[in-house]
mmCIF file of C-alpha atoms in Angstrom:
data_model
loop_
_atom_site.group_PDB
_atom_site.id
_atom_site.type_symbol
_atom_site.label_atom_id
_atom_site.label_comp_id
_atom_site.label_asym_id
_atom_site.label_seq_id
_atom_site.Cartn_x
_atom_site.Cartn_y
_atom_site.Cartn_z
ATOM 1 C CA MET A 9 -2.882 -21.076 -8.181
ATOM 2 C CA HIS A 10 0.871 -19.383 -8.453
ATOM 3 C CA CYS A 11 3.887 -20.599 -10.403
ATOM 4 C CA GLY A 12 5.472 -18.386 -10.745
ATOM 5 C CA THR A 13 9.107 -18.391 -9.934
ATOM 6 C CA ASP A 14 9.536 -17.648 -7.033
ATOM 7 C CA VAL A 15 11.912 -14.227 -7.508
ATOM 8 C CA LEU A 16 13.069 -13.881 -3.381
ATOM 9 C CA THR A 17 13.791 -18.395 -2.753
ATOM 10 C CA SER A 18 15.572 -18.816 -5.728
ATOM 11 C CA ASP A 19 19.276 -20.233 -5.368
ATOM 12 C CA GLY A 20 20.419 -17.947 -6.866
ATOM 13 C CA ALA A 21 22.136 -20.665 -9.609
ATOM 14 C CA GLY A 22 22.376 -19.768 -13.242
ATOM 15 C CA PRO A 23 18.573 -18.911 -15.249
ATOM 16 C CA ASP A 24 16.756 -22.533 -16.930
ATOM 17 C CA ASP A 25 18.165 -22.141 -19.575
ATOM 18 C CA ILE A 26 21.697 -22.306 -19.271
ATOM 19 C CA LYS A 27 21.073 -24.988 -16.717
ATOM 20 C CA ALA A 28 19.004 -26.347 -18.628
ATOM 21 C CA SER A 29 21.520 -26.264 -21.588
ATOM 22 C CA ARG A 30 24.267 -28.768 -19.696
ATOM 23 C CA PRO A 31 25.158 -31.685 -22.442
ATOM 24 C CA ASP A 32 24.274 -34.353 -19.568
ATOM 25 C CA GLU A 33 21.076 -34.462 -21.491
ATOM 26 C CA ALA A 34 20.891 -37.438 -24.767
ATOM 27 C CA GLU A 35 19.942 -33.896 -26.389
ATOM 28 C CA ILE A 36 23.180 -31.994 -27.559
ATOM 29 C CA PRO A 37 21.705 -28.425 -27.595
ATOM 30 C CA MET A 38 21.033 -26.618 -30.804
ATOM 31 C CA PRO A 39 22.557 -24.035 -31.350
ATOM 32 C CA PRO A 40 19.695 -20.152 -30.853
ATOM 33 C CA ALA A 41 17.249 -20.108 -33.109
ATOM 34 C CA ARG A 42 18.463 -17.024 -33.667
ATOM 35 C CA PRO A 43 22.247 -15.606 -32.381
ATOM 36 C CA THR A 44 21.475 -13.027 -29.422
ATOM 37 C CA ASN A 45 22.046 -9.574 -30.885
ATOM 38 C CA PRO A 46 23.455 -7.804 -27.574
ATOM 39 C CA GLU A 47 23.546 -4.076 -29.214
ATOM 40 C CA LYS A 48 19.979 -4.876 -29.890
ATOM 41 C CA TRP A 49 18.245 -5.781 -26.262
ATOM 42 C CA VAL A 50 18.843 -2.736 -25.268
ATOM 43 C CA GLU A 51 16.343 -1.023 -27.818
ATOM 44 C CA THR A 52 14.342 -4.532 -28.011
ATOM 45 C CA HIS A 53 14.308 -5.274 -24.298
ATOM 46 C CA GLY A 54 14.849 -2.627 -21.854
ATOM 47 C CA ASP A 55 11.124 -1.703 -21.314
ATOM 48 C CA ALA A 56 10.176 -4.199 -20.745
ATOM 49 C CA LEU A 57 12.420 -5.699 -18.397
ATOM 50 C CA PHE A 58 12.751 -2.231 -16.865
ATOM 51 C CA ARG A 59 9.541 -2.515 -16.915
ATOM 52 C CA PHE A 60 9.319 -6.336 -15.326
ATOM 53 C CA ALA A 61 11.886 -4.977 -12.429
ATOM 54 C CA LEU A 62 10.308 -2.088 -11.761
ATOM 55 C CA MET A 63 6.745 -3.232 -10.445
ATOM 56 C CA ARG A 64 8.786 -5.201 -7.426
ATOM 57 C CA VAL A 65 11.362 -3.041 -6.730
ATOM 58 C CA LYS A 66 11.806 0.202 -4.795
ATOM 59 C CA ASP A 67 11.996 2.684 -7.568
ATOM 60 C CA GLN A 68 13.494 4.060 -10.809
ATOM 61 C CA GLU A 69 17.411 3.704 -9.652
ATOM 62 C CA ILE A 70 17.419 0.334 -8.946
ATOM 63 C CA ALA A 71 15.425 -1.436 -10.906
ATOM 64 C CA GLU A 72 17.489 0.072 -14.125
ATOM 65 C CA ASP A 73 20.989 -1.085 -12.354
ATOM 66 C CA LEU A 74 19.132 -4.805 -12.322
ATOM 67 C CA VAL A 75 18.381 -3.617 -16.610
ATOM 68 C CA GLN A 76 21.492 -3.875 -16.361
ATOM 69 C CA GLU A 77 23.125 -6.413 -14.680
ATOM 70 C CA THR A 78 21.439 -8.462 -16.284
ATOM 71 C CA LEU A 79 21.819 -7.346 -19.414
ATOM 72 C CA LEU A 80 25.623 -8.421 -18.635
ATOM 73 C CA ALA A 81 24.943 -11.641 -17.634
ATOM 74 C CA ALA A 82 23.588 -11.458 -20.681
ATOM 75 C CA LEU A 83 26.251 -10.998 -22.341
ATOM 76 C CA LYS A 84 28.611 -13.676 -20.318
ATOM 77 C CA GLY A 85 26.005 -15.816 -20.823
ATOM 78 C CA ARG A 86 24.806 -15.782 -23.928
ATOM 79 C CA GLU A 87 26.211 -19.046 -25.767
ATOM 80 C CA ALA A 88 24.247 -20.963 -22.592
ATOM 81 C CA PHE A 89 20.547 -19.114 -25.114
ATOM 82 C CA SER A 90 19.879 -22.786 -26.376
ATOM 83 C CA GLY A 91 17.607 -20.714 -28.657
ATOM 84 C CA LYS A 92 14.285 -23.016 -27.560
ATOM 85 C CA SER A 93 12.917 -20.551 -25.975
ATOM 86 C CA SER A 94 11.767 -17.019 -27.069
ATOM 87 C CA GLU A 95 15.350 -14.636 -25.813
ATOM 88 C CA ARG A 96 12.907 -12.552 -24.117
ATOM 89 C CA THR A 97 11.678 -15.068 -21.744
ATOM 90 C CA TRP A 98 15.015 -16.558 -21.486
ATOM 91 C CA LEU A 99 16.594 -12.702 -19.855
ATOM 92 C CA ILE A 100 13.580 -12.169 -18.227
ATOM 93 C CA GLY A 101 15.091 -15.594 -16.045
ATOM 94 C CA ILE A 102 17.628 -13.507 -15.513
ATOM 95 C CA LEU A 103 16.112 -10.881 -14.344
ATOM 96 C CA LYS A 104 13.934 -13.532 -11.700
ATOM 97 C CA HIS A 105 18.112 -14.108 -10.707
ATOM 98 C CA LYS A 106 18.788 -10.425 -10.453
ATOM 99 C CA ILE A 107 16.156 -9.134 -7.968
ATOM 100 C CA ALA A 108 15.865 -12.281 -5.861
ATOM 101 C CA ASP A 109 20.011 -11.225 -5.491
ATOM 102 C CA HIS A 110 18.900 -7.996 -5.011
ATOM 103 C CA PHE A 111 17.158 -8.647 -1.860
ATOM 104 C CA ARG A 112 18.694 -11.178 -0.349
ATOM 105 C CA LYS A 113 21.206 -9.668 -0.055
ATOM 106 C CA SER A 114 20.026 -5.259 -0.196
ATOM 107 C CA SER A 115 18.785 -3.450 3.118
ATOM 108 C CA ARG A 116 18.696 -1.085 0.656
ATOM 109 C CA GLU A 117 14.874 -1.651 0.728
ATOM 110 C CA LEU A 118 14.003 -1.291 3.967
ATOM 111 C CA ALA A 119 10.708 0.799 4.577
ATOM 112 C CA VAL A 120 11.105 4.860 4.389
ATOM 113 C CA GLU A 121 8.146 5.949 4.283
ATOM 114 C CA ASP A 122 5.033 5.230 7.277
ATOM 115 C CA PRO A 123 3.411 2.136 5.985
ATOM 116 C CA GLN A 124 0.764 3.622 8.035
ATOM 117 C CA LEU A 125 -0.082 6.181 5.259
ATOM 118 C CA TYR A 126 -2.617 3.573 3.747
ATOM 119 C CA ALA A 127 -4.430 2.911 7.231
ATOM 120 C CA ASP A 128 -6.204 6.076 6.734
ATOM 121 C CA THR A 129 -9.449 4.229 4.642
ATOM 122 C CA GLU A 130 -11.253 8.085 4.580
ATOM 123 C CA ASP A 131 -11.177 8.060 1.039
ATOM 124 C CA LEU A 132 -13.097 5.077 0.306
ATOM 125 C CA PHE A 133 -14.837 4.557 3.148
ATOM 126 C CA ASP A 134 -17.743 6.681 6.072
ATOM 127 C CA LYS A 135 -17.187 7.440 9.497
ATOM 128 C CA SER A 136 -19.138 4.466 10.246
ATOM 129 C CA GLY A 137 -17.213 2.447 8.069
ATOM 130 C CA HIS A 138 -19.849 2.282 4.690
ATOM 131 C CA TRP A 139 -18.678 3.040 1.053
ATOM 132 C CA LYS A 140 -17.608 5.835 0.071
ATOM 133 C CA VAL A 141 -18.417 5.340 -3.679
ATOM 134 C CA ALA A 142 -20.685 1.938 -3.411
ATOM 135 C CA PRO A 143 -18.978 -0.773 -6.250
ATOM 136 C CA ARG A 144 -21.217 -1.111 -9.054
ATOM 137 C CA ASP A 145 -21.774 -4.775 -11.047
ATOM 138 C CA TRP A 146 -18.817 -5.229 -13.649
ATOM 139 C CA GLY A 147 -21.676 -6.681 -15.774
ATOM 140 C CA GLY A 148 -22.718 -10.510 -16.328
ATOM 141 C CA SER A 149 -19.663 -11.520 -17.195
ATOM 142 C CA PRO A 150 -16.407 -10.191 -15.706
ATOM 143 C CA ALA A 151 -14.542 -13.105 -17.738
ATOM 144 C CA LYS A 152 -15.133 -11.778 -21.504
ATOM 145 C CA ALA A 153 -12.676 -8.437 -20.537
ATOM 146 C CA LEU A 154 -10.706 -11.473 -20.663
ATOM 147 C CA GLU A 155 -10.094 -11.663 -24.301
ATOM 148 C CA ASN A 156 -9.906 -8.616 -25.180
ATOM 149 C CA LYS A 157 -5.958 -7.116 -25.001
ATOM 150 C CA ASP A 158 -7.658 -3.433 -24.129
ATOM 151 C CA PHE A 159 -8.618 -4.816 -21.227
ATOM 152 C CA TRP A 160 -4.852 -6.778 -20.611
ATOM 153 C CA ALA A 161 -3.231 -2.973 -21.500
ATOM 154 C CA THR A 162 -5.924 -1.822 -18.756
ATOM 155 C CA LEU A 163 -4.929 -4.209 -16.182
ATOM 156 C CA GLY A 164 -1.448 -3.040 -16.847
ATOM 157 C CA ASN A 165 -1.672 0.763 -16.187
ATOM 158 C CA CYS A 166 -3.749 0.492 -13.287
ATOM 159 C CA LEU A 167 -0.980 -1.411 -11.871
ATOM 160 C CA GLU A 168 1.042 0.901 -12.805
ATOM 161 C CA ASP A 169 -0.895 3.528 -10.999
ATOM 162 C CA LEU A 170 -0.463 2.320 -8.003
ATOM 163 C CA PRO A 171 1.573 3.795 -5.203
ATOM 164 C CA ASP A 172 5.220 2.268 -4.985
ATOM 165 C CA ARG A 173 4.781 0.378 -2.145
ATOM 166 C CA LEU A 174 1.211 -0.565 -3.099
ATOM 167 C CA ARG A 175 2.362 -2.232 -6.661
ATOM 168 C CA GLN A 176 5.948 -3.611 -5.034
ATOM 169 C CA VAL A 177 3.781 -5.830 -2.404
ATOM 170 C CA PHE A 178 0.732 -6.425 -4.549
ATOM 171 C CA THR A 179 3.565 -7.955 -7.484
ATOM 172 C CA LEU A 180 4.830 -9.933 -4.648
ATOM 173 C CA ARG A 181 2.659 -11.378 -3.860
ATOM 174 C CA GLU A 182 -0.429 -11.438 -6.428
ATOM 175 C CA ILE A 183 1.767 -11.860 -9.779
ATOM 176 C CA ASP A 184 4.872 -14.035 -7.769
ATOM 177 C CA GLY A 185 2.404 -15.673 -5.540
ATOM 178 C CA ILE A 186 5.279 -14.904 -2.139
ATOM 179 C CA ASP A 187 3.754 -15.312 0.880
ATOM 180 C CA GLY A 188 2.636 -12.806 3.363
ATOM 181 C CA PRO A 189 5.418 -13.847 6.000
ATOM 182 C CA ARG A 190 8.843 -13.874 3.698
ATOM 183 C CA ILE A 191 7.263 -10.687 2.202
ATOM 184 C CA CYS A 192 7.341 -9.189 5.736
ATOM 185 C CA LYS A 193 11.039 -10.670 6.372
ATOM 186 C CA VAL A 194 12.232 -8.368 3.213
ATOM 187 C CA LEU A 195 10.631 -5.680 3.232
ATOM 188 C CA SER A 196 10.880 -5.019 6.781
ATOM 189 C CA ILE A 197 7.400 -4.417 7.369
ATOM 190 C CA SER A 198 5.037 -5.478 10.700
ATOM 191 C CA SER A 199 1.943 -8.733 9.179
ATOM 192 C CA THR A 200 -0.672 -5.321 10.039
ATOM 193 C CA ASN A 201 1.034 -3.292 7.711
ATOM 194 C CA LEU A 202 0.892 -6.045 5.235
ATOM 195 C CA TRP A 203 -3.672 -6.356 5.394
ATOM 196 C CA VAL A 204 -3.501 -2.765 5.252
ATOM 197 C CA ILE A 205 -1.246 -2.731 2.268
ATOM 198 C CA LEU A 206 -2.768 -6.075 -0.043
ATOM 199 C CA HIS A 207 -6.377 -4.413 1.025
ATOM 200 C CA ARG A 208 -5.511 -1.283 -0.428
ATOM 201 C CA ALA A 209 -4.095 -1.979 -3.323
ATOM 202 C CA ARG A 210 -6.989 -4.775 -4.056
ATOM 203 C CA ILE A 211 -9.188 -2.114 -3.008
ATOM 204 C CA GLN A 212 -7.635 1.037 -5.765
ATOM 205 C CA LEU A 213 -6.636 -1.944 -8.032
ATOM 206 C CA ARG A 214 -10.606 -2.764 -8.403
ATOM 207 C CA ARG A 215 -12.480 0.899 -8.187
ATOM 208 C CA CYS A 216 -9.351 1.746 -11.864
ATOM 209 C CA LEU A 217 -10.702 -1.268 -13.440
ATOM 210 C CA GLU A 218 -13.913 0.025 -12.922
ATOM 211 C CA ILE A 219 -13.467 3.578 -13.965
ATOM 212 C CA ASN A 220 -11.057 2.125 -16.248
ATOM 213 C CA TRP A 221 -12.502 -0.771 -18.040
ATOM 214 C CA PHE A 222 -15.806 -1.918 -16.923
ATOM 215 C CA GLY A 223 -17.360 2.061 -15.725
ATOM 216 C CA GLY A 224 -19.168 1.914 -19.498
ATOM 217 C CA GLU A 225 -21.114 -1.392 -18.607
ATOM 218 C CA LYS A 226 -24.522 -0.332 -17.493
ATOM 219 C CA GLU A 227 -26.009 -1.504 -13.845
ATOM 220 C CA SER A 228 -28.782 -4.502 -15.185
ATOM 221 C CA GLY A 229 -26.693 -7.524 -17.021
ATOM 222 C CA MET B 2 -21.930 -6.921 13.655
ATOM 223 C CA LEU B 3 -19.220 -5.910 10.730
ATOM 224 C CA SER B 4 -18.709 -2.467 9.334
ATOM 225 C CA CYS B 5 -18.055 -3.024 4.957
ATOM 226 C CA LYS B 6 -14.504 -1.361 6.289
ATOM 227 C CA GLU B 7 -14.008 -4.076 7.793
ATOM 228 C CA ALA B 8 -15.613 -6.609 6.590
ATOM 229 C CA SER B 9 -13.132 -5.839 3.386
ATOM 230 C CA MET B 10 -10.540 -5.954 5.096
ATOM 231 C CA LEU B 11 -11.283 -9.851 6.331
ATOM 232 C CA LEU B 12 -12.569 -10.157 2.549
ATOM 233 C CA SER B 13 -9.059 -9.484 1.407
ATOM 234 C CA GLN B 14 -6.886 -11.241 4.342
ATOM 235 C CA SER B 15 -8.902 -14.232 3.683
ATOM 236 C CA LEU B 16 -7.196 -14.653 0.503
ATOM 237 C CA ASP B 17 -4.024 -14.781 1.641
ATOM 238 C CA GLN B 18 -4.562 -16.460 4.660
ATOM 239 C CA LYS B 19 -7.113 -19.144 6.714
ATOM 240 C CA LEU B 20 -9.505 -17.515 8.766
ATOM 241 C CA PRO B 21 -10.614 -17.738 12.345
ATOM 242 C CA LEU B 22 -13.585 -19.699 12.785
ATOM 243 C CA ARG B 23 -15.227 -16.890 14.543
ATOM 244 C CA LYS B 24 -13.834 -14.419 11.631
ATOM 245 C CA THR B 25 -15.139 -16.743 8.811
ATOM 246 C CA ILE B 26 -18.551 -16.409 10.643
ATOM 247 C CA SER B 27 -18.574 -12.430 10.448
ATOM 248 C CA LEU B 28 -17.166 -12.177 7.071
ATOM 249 C CA LYS B 29 -20.018 -14.388 5.326
ATOM 250 C CA PHE B 30 -23.003 -13.319 8.018
ATOM 251 C CA HIS B 31 -21.956 -9.987 6.428
ATOM 252 C CA LEU B 32 -22.125 -10.856 3.065
ATOM 253 C CA MET B 33 -25.942 -11.869 3.085
ATOM 254 C CA ILE B 34 -27.160 -9.455 3.738
ATOM 255 C CA CYS B 35 -24.690 -6.771 1.609
ATOM 256 C CA TYR B 36 -24.974 -7.424 -1.807
ATOM 257 C CA MET B 37 -21.669 -4.522 -1.992
ATOM 258 C CA CYS B 38 -19.783 -6.479 -0.031
ATOM 259 C CA ARG B 39 -20.386 -9.173 -1.873
ATOM 260 C CA ARG B 40 -19.123 -7.659 -5.490
ATOM 261 C CA ILE B 41 -16.110 -6.452 -3.918
ATOM 262 C CA ALA B 42 -15.703 -9.928 -2.675
ATOM 263 C CA GLY B 43 -16.892 -11.128 -6.983
ATOM 264 C CA GLN B 44 -14.283 -8.562 -8.359
ATOM 265 C CA ILE B 45 -11.100 -8.701 -6.024
ATOM 266 C CA GLY B 46 -11.693 -12.472 -7.346
ATOM 267 C CA PHE B 47 -11.747 -12.079 -10.377
ATOM 268 C CA ILE B 48 -8.892 -9.433 -10.490
ATOM 269 C CA ARG B 49 -6.776 -12.281 -8.836
ATOM 270 C CA GLN B 50 -7.637 -15.155 -11.118
ATOM 271 C CA ALA B 51 -7.176 -12.274 -13.977
ATOM 272 C CA LEU B 52 -3.242 -12.780 -12.714
ATOM 273 C CA PRO B 53 -1.545 -15.934 -13.333
ATOM 274 C CA THR B 54 -2.270 -15.192 -17.443
ATOM 275 C CA PHE B 55 -1.064 -11.222 -17.262
ATOM 276 C CA ALA B 56 1.918 -12.542 -15.371
ATOM 277 C CA GLN B 57 2.691 -14.457 -18.188
ATOM 278 C CA MET B 58 1.340 -11.929 -21.170
ATOM 279 C CA GLU B 59 4.080 -9.019 -19.371
ATOM 280 C CA GLU B 60 7.179 -11.914 -20.405
ATOM 281 C CA GLU B 61 6.021 -12.086 -24.146
ATOM 282 C CA VAL B 62 4.045 -9.364 -25.043
ATOM 283 C CA ASP B 63 4.592 -5.822 -25.519
ATOM 284 C CA ARG B 64 2.051 -3.844 -23.785
ATOM 285 C CA PRO B 65 1.922 -0.358 -24.101
ATOM 286 C CA SER B 66 3.109 1.667 -21.480
ATOM 287 C CA ASP B 67 4.081 4.505 -19.827
ATOM 288 C CA ILE B 68 6.773 3.325 -17.792
ATOM 289 C CA ARG B 69 10.010 3.608 -20.024
ATOM 290 C CA LEU B 70 14.151 3.536 -19.583
ATOM 291 C CA SER B 71 15.264 6.883 -19.557
ATOM 292 C CA SER B 72 17.434 7.548 -23.076
ATOM 293 C CA GLU B 73 19.578 7.922 -20.265
ATOM 294 C CA ALA B 74 19.474 5.163 -18.723
ATOM 295 C CA LYS B 75 18.911 3.928 -22.181
ATOM 296 C CA ALA B 76 22.569 5.391 -22.867
ATOM 297 C CA ARG B 77 24.624 3.941 -20.262
ATOM 298 C CA ILE B 78 23.733 0.440 -20.150
ATOM 299 C CA VAL B 79 24.257 0.523 -24.465
ATOM 300 C CA SER B 80 28.054 1.556 -22.902
ATOM 301 C CA ALA B 81 28.656 -1.052 -19.985
ATOM 302 C CA LEU B 82 27.548 -3.174 -22.891
ATOM 303 C CA THR B 83 29.868 -3.124 -25.492
ATOM 304 C CA PRO B 84 33.593 -3.839 -24.462
ATOM 305 C CA PRO B 85 36.020 -0.253 -24.469
#
């Protein structure tokens, strides 16, 4: 069910747009629909690229570096931009490769904090393991939320509110579809800690949506 | 008999890997008798289903967010992009 580019196993070749624009197809690639203007990139795409990176790496500094590396690579490769995809998609494609490179070569990601931190579930369960706050009914068709663009903003904010490590592991697993063993390997965490982190992230995200989105809904439905 | 804490952990784990049969059975049994964990199951399943669309929108649409590049970082990147 996951279909995103695997940011951890990419082969490091150029972005798809560059590959796709090689003139070995019968069709000669069209010049960019609009000429790309590097001076505007930071203003137009900087924040989105930064957010995309920050969801997947440990800290802000690394995310900033990745944005810079991405735009530098884009500057070099901009003749190859086919204009078939949007400029944003093209830049995100390059960023995915930069993130993959980062994971491949870096020991900067090594966990510094103790993931056992998240194993403490006193805030969620009482001593006998019962829910402290009973989960509410989200109403008959929570799927209706998917049609509302404010729901997506709420989901985004809830993801951003997760503690760094939870957000990172959860994003790699659920959005990029990377399997557990691979995440353990690149982030140097044990599988026990992986389960603890994913469990905590899911429960916290669920709670955040309940408070900020489904909270207004009635118990019935 | 599983507690809700154990059951929700197994529930989460079952989204990532196949559980051993014995654990699957204990989990199913718990879900049969616990409406709270049934809700949790439905809700974390719902979140999982929503995420691919979210990921796609993240790549295409700007959304309001407090997470932004600092103006220092922007200036630094702009100057890196500008030939001397």
